[in-house]
Structure formats: structure tokens, C-alpha cells
Tab-separated table of C-alpha atoms and ligand atoms in Angstrom:
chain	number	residue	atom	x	y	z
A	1	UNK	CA	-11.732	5.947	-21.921
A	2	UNK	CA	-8.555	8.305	-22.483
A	3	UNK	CA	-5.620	6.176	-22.921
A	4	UNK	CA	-3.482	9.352	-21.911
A	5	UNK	CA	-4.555	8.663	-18.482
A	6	UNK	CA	-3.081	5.199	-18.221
A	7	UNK	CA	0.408	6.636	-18.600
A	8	UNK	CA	1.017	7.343	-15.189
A	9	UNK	CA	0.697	3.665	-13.997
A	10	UNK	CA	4.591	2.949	-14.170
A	11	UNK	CA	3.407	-1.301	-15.135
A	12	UNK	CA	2.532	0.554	-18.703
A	13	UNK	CA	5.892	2.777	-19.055
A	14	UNK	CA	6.734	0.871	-21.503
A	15	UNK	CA	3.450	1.248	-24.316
A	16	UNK	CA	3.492	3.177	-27.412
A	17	UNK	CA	-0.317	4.825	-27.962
A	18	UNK	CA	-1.723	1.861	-29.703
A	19	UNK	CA	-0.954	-0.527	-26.848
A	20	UNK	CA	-2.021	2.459	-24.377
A	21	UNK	CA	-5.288	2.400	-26.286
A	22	UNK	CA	-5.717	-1.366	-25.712
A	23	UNK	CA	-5.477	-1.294	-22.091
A	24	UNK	CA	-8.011	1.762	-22.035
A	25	UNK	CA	-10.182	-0.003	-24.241
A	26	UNK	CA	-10.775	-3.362	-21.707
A	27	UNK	CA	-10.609	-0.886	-18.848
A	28	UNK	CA	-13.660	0.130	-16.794
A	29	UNK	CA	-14.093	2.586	-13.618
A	30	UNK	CA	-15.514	1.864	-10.846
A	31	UNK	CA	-15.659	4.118	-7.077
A	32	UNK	CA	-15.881	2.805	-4.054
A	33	UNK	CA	-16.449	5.249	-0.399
A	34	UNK	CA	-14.573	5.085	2.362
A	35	UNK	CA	-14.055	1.637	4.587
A	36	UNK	CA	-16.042	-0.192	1.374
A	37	UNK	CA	-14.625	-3.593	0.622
A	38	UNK	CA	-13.277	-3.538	-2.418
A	39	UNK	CA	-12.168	-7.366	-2.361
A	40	UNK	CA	-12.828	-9.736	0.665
A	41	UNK	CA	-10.677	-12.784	1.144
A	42	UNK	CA	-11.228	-16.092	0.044
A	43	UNK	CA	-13.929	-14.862	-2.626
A	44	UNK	CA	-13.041	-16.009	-6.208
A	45	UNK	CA	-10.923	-13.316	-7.932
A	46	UNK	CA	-12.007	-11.896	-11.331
A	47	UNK	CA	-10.568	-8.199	-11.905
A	48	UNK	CA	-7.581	-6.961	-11.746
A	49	UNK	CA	-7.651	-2.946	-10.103
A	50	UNK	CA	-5.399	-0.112	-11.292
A	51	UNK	CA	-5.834	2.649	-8.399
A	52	UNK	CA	-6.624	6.300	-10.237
A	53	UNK	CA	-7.197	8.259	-6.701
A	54	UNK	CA	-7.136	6.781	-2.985
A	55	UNK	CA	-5.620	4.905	-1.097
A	56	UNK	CA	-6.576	1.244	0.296
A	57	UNK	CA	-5.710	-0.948	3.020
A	58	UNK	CA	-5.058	-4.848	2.209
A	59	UNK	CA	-5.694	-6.856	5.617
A	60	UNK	CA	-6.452	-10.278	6.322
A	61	UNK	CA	-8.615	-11.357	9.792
A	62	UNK	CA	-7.255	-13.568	12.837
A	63	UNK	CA	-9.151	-16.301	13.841
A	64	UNK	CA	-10.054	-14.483	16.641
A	65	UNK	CA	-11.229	-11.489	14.503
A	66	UNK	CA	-8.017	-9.206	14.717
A	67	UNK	CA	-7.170	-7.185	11.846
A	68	UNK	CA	-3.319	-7.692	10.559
A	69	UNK	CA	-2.565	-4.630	7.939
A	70	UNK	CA	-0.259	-6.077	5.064
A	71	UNK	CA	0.587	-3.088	3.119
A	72	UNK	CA	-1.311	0.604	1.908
A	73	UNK	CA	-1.356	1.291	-1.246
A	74	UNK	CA	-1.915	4.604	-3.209
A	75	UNK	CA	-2.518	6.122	-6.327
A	76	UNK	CA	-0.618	4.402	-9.760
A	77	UNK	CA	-0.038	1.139	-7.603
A	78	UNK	CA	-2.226	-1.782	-8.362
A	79	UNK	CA	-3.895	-5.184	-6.490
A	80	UNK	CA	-5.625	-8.332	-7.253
A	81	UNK	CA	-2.961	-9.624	-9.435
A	82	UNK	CA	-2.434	-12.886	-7.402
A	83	UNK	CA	-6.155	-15.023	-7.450
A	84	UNK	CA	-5.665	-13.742	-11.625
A	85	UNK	CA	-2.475	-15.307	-11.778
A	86	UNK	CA	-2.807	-19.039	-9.598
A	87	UNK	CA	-6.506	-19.449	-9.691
A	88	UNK	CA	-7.035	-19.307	-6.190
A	89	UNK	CA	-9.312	-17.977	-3.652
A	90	UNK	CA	-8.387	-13.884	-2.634
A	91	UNK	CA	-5.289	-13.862	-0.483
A	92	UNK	CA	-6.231	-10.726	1.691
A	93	UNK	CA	-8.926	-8.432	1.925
A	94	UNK	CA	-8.754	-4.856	-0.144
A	95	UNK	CA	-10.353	-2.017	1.945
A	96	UNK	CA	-10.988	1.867	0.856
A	97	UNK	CA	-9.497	3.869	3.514
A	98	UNK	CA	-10.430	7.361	1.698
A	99	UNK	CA	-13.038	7.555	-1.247
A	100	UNK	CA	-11.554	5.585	-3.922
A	101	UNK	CA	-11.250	5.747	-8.297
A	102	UNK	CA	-10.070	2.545	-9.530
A	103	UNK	CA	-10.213	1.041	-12.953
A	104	UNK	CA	-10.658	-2.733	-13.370
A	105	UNK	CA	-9.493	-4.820	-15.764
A	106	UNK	CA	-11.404	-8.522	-16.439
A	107	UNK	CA	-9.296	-11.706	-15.600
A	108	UNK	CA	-8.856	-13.126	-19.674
A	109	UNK	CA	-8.320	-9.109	-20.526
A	110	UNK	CA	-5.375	-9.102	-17.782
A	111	UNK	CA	-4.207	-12.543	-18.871
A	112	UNK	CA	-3.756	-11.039	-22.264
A	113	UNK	CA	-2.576	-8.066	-21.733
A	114	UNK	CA	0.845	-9.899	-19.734
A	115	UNK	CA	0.851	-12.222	-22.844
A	116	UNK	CA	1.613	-9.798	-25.938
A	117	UNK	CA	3.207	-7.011	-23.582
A	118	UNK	CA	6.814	-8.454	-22.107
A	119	UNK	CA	7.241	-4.949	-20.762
A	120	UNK	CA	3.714	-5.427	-18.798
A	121	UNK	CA	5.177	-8.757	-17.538
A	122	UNK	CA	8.235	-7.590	-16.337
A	123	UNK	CA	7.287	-4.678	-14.448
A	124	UNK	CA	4.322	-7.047	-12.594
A	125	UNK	CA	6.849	-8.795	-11.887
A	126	UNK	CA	8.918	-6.309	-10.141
A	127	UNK	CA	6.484	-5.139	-8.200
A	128	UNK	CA	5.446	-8.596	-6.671
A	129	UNK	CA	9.633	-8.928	-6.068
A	130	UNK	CA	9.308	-5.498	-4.177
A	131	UNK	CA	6.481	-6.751	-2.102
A	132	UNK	CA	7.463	-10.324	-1.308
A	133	UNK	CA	11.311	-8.282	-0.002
A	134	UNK	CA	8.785	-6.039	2.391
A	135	UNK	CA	7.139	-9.417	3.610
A	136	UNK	CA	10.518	-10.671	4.520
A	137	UNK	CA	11.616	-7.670	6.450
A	138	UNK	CA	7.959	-7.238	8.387
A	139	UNK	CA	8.667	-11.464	8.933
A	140	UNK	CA	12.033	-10.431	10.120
A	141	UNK	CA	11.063	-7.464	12.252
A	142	UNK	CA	8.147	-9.558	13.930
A	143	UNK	CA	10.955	-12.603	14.641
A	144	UNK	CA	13.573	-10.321	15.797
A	145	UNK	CA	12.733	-7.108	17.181
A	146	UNK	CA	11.097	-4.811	20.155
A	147	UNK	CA	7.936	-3.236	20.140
A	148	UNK	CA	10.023	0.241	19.629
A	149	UNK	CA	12.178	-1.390	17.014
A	150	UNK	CA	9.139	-2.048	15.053
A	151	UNK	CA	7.428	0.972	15.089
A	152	UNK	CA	11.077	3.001	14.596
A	153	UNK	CA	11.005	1.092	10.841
A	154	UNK	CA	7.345	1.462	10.293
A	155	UNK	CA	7.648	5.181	10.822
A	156	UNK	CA	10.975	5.175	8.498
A	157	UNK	CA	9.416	3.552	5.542
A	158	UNK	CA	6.020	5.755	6.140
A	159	UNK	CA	8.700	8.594	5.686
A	160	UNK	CA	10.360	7.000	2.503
A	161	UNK	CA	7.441	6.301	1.042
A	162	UNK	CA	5.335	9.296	1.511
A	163	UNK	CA	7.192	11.822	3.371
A	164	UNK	CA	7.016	15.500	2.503
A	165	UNK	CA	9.765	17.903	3.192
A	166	UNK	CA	8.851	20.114	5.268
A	167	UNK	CA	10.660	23.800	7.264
A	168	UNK	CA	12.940	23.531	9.807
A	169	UNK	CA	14.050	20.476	8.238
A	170	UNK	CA	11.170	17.897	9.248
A	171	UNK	CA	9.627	15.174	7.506
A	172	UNK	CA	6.001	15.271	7.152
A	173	UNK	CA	3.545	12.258	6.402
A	174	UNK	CA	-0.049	12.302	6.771
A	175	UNK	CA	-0.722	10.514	9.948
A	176	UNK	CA	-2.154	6.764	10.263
A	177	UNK	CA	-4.443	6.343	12.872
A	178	UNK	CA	-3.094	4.479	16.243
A	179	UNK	CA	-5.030	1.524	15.690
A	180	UNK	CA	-3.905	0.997	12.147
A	181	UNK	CA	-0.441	1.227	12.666
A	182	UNK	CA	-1.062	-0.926	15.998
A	183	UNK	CA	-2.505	-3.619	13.250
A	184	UNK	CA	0.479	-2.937	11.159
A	185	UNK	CA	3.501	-3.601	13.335
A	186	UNK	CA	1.650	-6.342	15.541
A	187	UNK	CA	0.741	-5.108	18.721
A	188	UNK	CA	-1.930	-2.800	20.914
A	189	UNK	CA	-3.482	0.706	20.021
A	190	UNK	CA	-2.270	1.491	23.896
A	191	UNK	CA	1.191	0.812	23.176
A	192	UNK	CA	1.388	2.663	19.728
A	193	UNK	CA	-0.122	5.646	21.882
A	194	UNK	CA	2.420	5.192	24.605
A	195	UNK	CA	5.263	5.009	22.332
A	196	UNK	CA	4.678	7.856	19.892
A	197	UNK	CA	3.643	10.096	23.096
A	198	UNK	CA	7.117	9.387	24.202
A	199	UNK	CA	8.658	10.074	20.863
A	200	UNK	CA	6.662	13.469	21.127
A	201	UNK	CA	7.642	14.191	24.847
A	202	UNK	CA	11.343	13.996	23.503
A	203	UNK	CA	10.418	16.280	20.625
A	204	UNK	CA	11.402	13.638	18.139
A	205	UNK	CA	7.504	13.987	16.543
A	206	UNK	CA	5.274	16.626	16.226
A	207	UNK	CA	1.655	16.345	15.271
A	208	UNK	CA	-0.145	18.487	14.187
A	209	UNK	CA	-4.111	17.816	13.083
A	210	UNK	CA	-3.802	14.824	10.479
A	211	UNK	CA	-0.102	15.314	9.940
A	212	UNK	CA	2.773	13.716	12.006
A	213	UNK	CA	6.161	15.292	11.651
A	214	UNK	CA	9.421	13.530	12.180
A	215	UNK	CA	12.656	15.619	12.868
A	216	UNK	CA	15.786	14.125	10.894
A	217	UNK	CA	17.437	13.070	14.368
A	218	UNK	CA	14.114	10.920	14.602
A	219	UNK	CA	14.884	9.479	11.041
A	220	UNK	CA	18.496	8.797	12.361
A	221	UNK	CA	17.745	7.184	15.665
A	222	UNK	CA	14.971	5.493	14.107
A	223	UNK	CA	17.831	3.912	11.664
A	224	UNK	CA	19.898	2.950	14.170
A	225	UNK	CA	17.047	1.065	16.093
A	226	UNK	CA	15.694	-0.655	13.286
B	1	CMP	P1	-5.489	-11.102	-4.700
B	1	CMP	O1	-5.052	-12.263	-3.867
B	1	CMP	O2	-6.120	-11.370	-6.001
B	1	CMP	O3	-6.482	-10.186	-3.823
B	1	CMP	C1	-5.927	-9.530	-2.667
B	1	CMP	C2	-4.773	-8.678	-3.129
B	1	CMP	O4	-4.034	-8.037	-2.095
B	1	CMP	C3	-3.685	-9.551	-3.791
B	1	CMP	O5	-4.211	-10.131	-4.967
B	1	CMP	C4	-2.563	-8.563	-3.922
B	1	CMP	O6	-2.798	-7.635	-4.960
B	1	CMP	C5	-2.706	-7.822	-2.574
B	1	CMP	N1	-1.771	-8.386	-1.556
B	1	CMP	C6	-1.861	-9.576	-0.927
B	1	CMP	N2	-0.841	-9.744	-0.058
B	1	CMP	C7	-0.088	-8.625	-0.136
B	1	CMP	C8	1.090	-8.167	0.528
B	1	CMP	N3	1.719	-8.909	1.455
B	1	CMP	N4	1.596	-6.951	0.175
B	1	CMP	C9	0.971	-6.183	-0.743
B	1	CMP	N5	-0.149	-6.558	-1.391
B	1	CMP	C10	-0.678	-7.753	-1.096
């Protein structure tokens, strides 16, 4: 495979060509359609998955069969790092939410890989920081805030993450369904609709067929809220 392509995964910034060309050589594609499982919890882990094009969803299940959305993740970012790392079961389930490229890596490929390459290492390493400070703040948000207060910072880091500027000054981001962003901040796909209806009715949102977007006063009161 063309190592070329591997240089816009920011964990291999750091790699001349020949290390490039090591990664692309244990590397292998693999495509997956929309809502396929790409990794299901508790299953023994054994690649490691670079994301080319697509997004996924990682979710775990409630006991009583309620979906809890931990993070999306898009193209350059990666998953199934942690059952490589400890040896243990999946910690979440990995779901396509459009049609989805990824390239996989085997386990004692990975292993090695984080072994001769520091740089590797370090920026893994990062990225687990980054995601274990978002855990914190969703724990935090879930201990300490409002419905309102929840969804205000949801719809903030949607916009930091992905938004688009847009005219007039508005903020666009291609827009989750209710449901999944119900599943995200920990409550019902009525109240989500309630909520961003009255965020609309004060002209905070627009939407507009699969795109939401947010004027900058939303962005501030949103701060302020959250
Ligand atoms: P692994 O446990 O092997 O398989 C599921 C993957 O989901 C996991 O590795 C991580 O890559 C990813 N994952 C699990 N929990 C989170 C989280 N809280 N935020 C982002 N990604 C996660």
C-alpha cells in the first residue's frame, strides 16, 4: 500500500519514508457499510484501526439495552488501541455511522510499531490524555448540570470540532440525529427535540436539511451555560 497515504494520520507526523513504509507495509484495508459493527464489546481485541474515510460511533449498552454514545470519531483519528494495550476484553462497541475505509493494523504489528517509534508512543499517548480530559468533563457535566446545560456544551464542542464557517456569520455542523445526541448527553429523544425546537423558535439554530446552524450569540450563551 502507498505509504504517502499514511501521512495524514497526525500519530505518524513524526516518520521519515522508511518508517512510513513500515507502517504501510503491516497495514491492511478493510470497509465496512453503514450501522456495521466494526468492534462489539467484550470480544477479544486483535487490530488496531486507522480511519481513512467515515466516521464511527463508539457506544457501550445499558443493562436495560440503552445505548450511551462515548465519543464520534472521523477521518485520521484512530480506535482499538486499549484491549491491544492491557489485554482485555473490548471496552465499547465501534459502530459505522456512514460507509466506512479503515486500515487495520495486527496486535504484535501495533505492539511493535510503539516499541521502535517513541514519536508513535508519544502521540498515542496524547490522544488517550485528550480523551480521558473529555471523559472527565462529560462525568462532570452528567454530576453537575441541567438537561440545557448539557446539550449547550455538546452543541459547543460539535462546533469546535467540526464546525464550518458559514455567511452571515453562523456556524455550520452537519447535524446528529435527535436520538444520538439524546444517547450522547444522557437523556430522551423528546427532550433533545423540545430543546433544540426552542433554541430554533429563538432563532439561536437554524436547520436546514442535514445541516444545523448555530448563530455566534448561540456559541456565546451556550458558553455561558455550560
Ligand atoms: P478497545 O477497547 O480496544 O475497543 C473499543 C475502542 O473504543 C477502544 O479500544 C478505544 O479505541 C475506543 N474508546 C473506548 N472508550 C472511549 C472513550 N471514552 N472515548 C473515545 N474512544 C473510546
Amino acid at each position: 500500500m502507498a505509504y504517502e497515504l499514511f501521512r495524514r494520520f497526525s500519530l505518524f507526523a513524526e516518520l521519515d519514508d522508511a518508517e512510513l513504509a513500515s507502517v504501510a507495509a503491516v497495514a491492511k484495508p478493510r470497509r465496512f457499510a453503514r450501522d456495521e459493527v466494526v468492534i462489539r464489546e467484550d470480544e477479544r481485541g486483535d487490530v488496531f484501526c486507522l480511519i481513512k474515510q467515515g466516521r464511527v460511533k463508539i457506544s457501550m449498552t445499558s443493562p436495560e439495552g440503552k445505548e450511551i454514545i462515548l465519543s464520534t470519531l472521523g477521518p485520521g483519528e484512530f480506535f482499538g488501541e486499549m484491549s491491544l494495550l492491557d489485554d482485555e476484553p473490548r471496552s465499547a462497541s465501534v459502530i459505522a455511522t456512514e460507509k466506512l475505509e479503515v486500515l487495520t493494523i495486527w496486535q504484535s504489528d501495533f505492539l511493535e510499531l510503539l516499541r521502535e517509534n517513541f514519536g508513535i508512543t508519544r502521540r498515542l499517548l496524547a490522544e488517550m490524555s485528550k480523551r480521558l480530559r473529555d471523559a472527565s468533563s462529560r462525568i462532570e457535566s452528567l454530576a453537575t448540570m441541567d438537561v440545557y446545560g448539557r446539550l449547550a456544551r455538546y452543541l459547543l464542542e460539535l462546533a469546535a470540532s467540526q464546525g464550518r464557517e458559514a455567511p452571515d456569520g453562523y456556524v455550520a455542523v452537519t447535524r446528529p440525529t435527535h436520538q444520538a445526541i439524546a444517547n450522547t448527553i444522557g437523556t430522551s429523544r423528546e427532550t433533545v427535540s423540545r430543546l433544540i425546537h426552542e433554541l430554533m423558535e429563538q432563532g439561536l439554530l437554524l436547520s436546514e436539511g442535514k445541516t444545523i446552524y448555530m448563530r455566534r450569540e448561540a456559541l456565546r450563551k451556550f458558553r455561558e451555560a455550560s
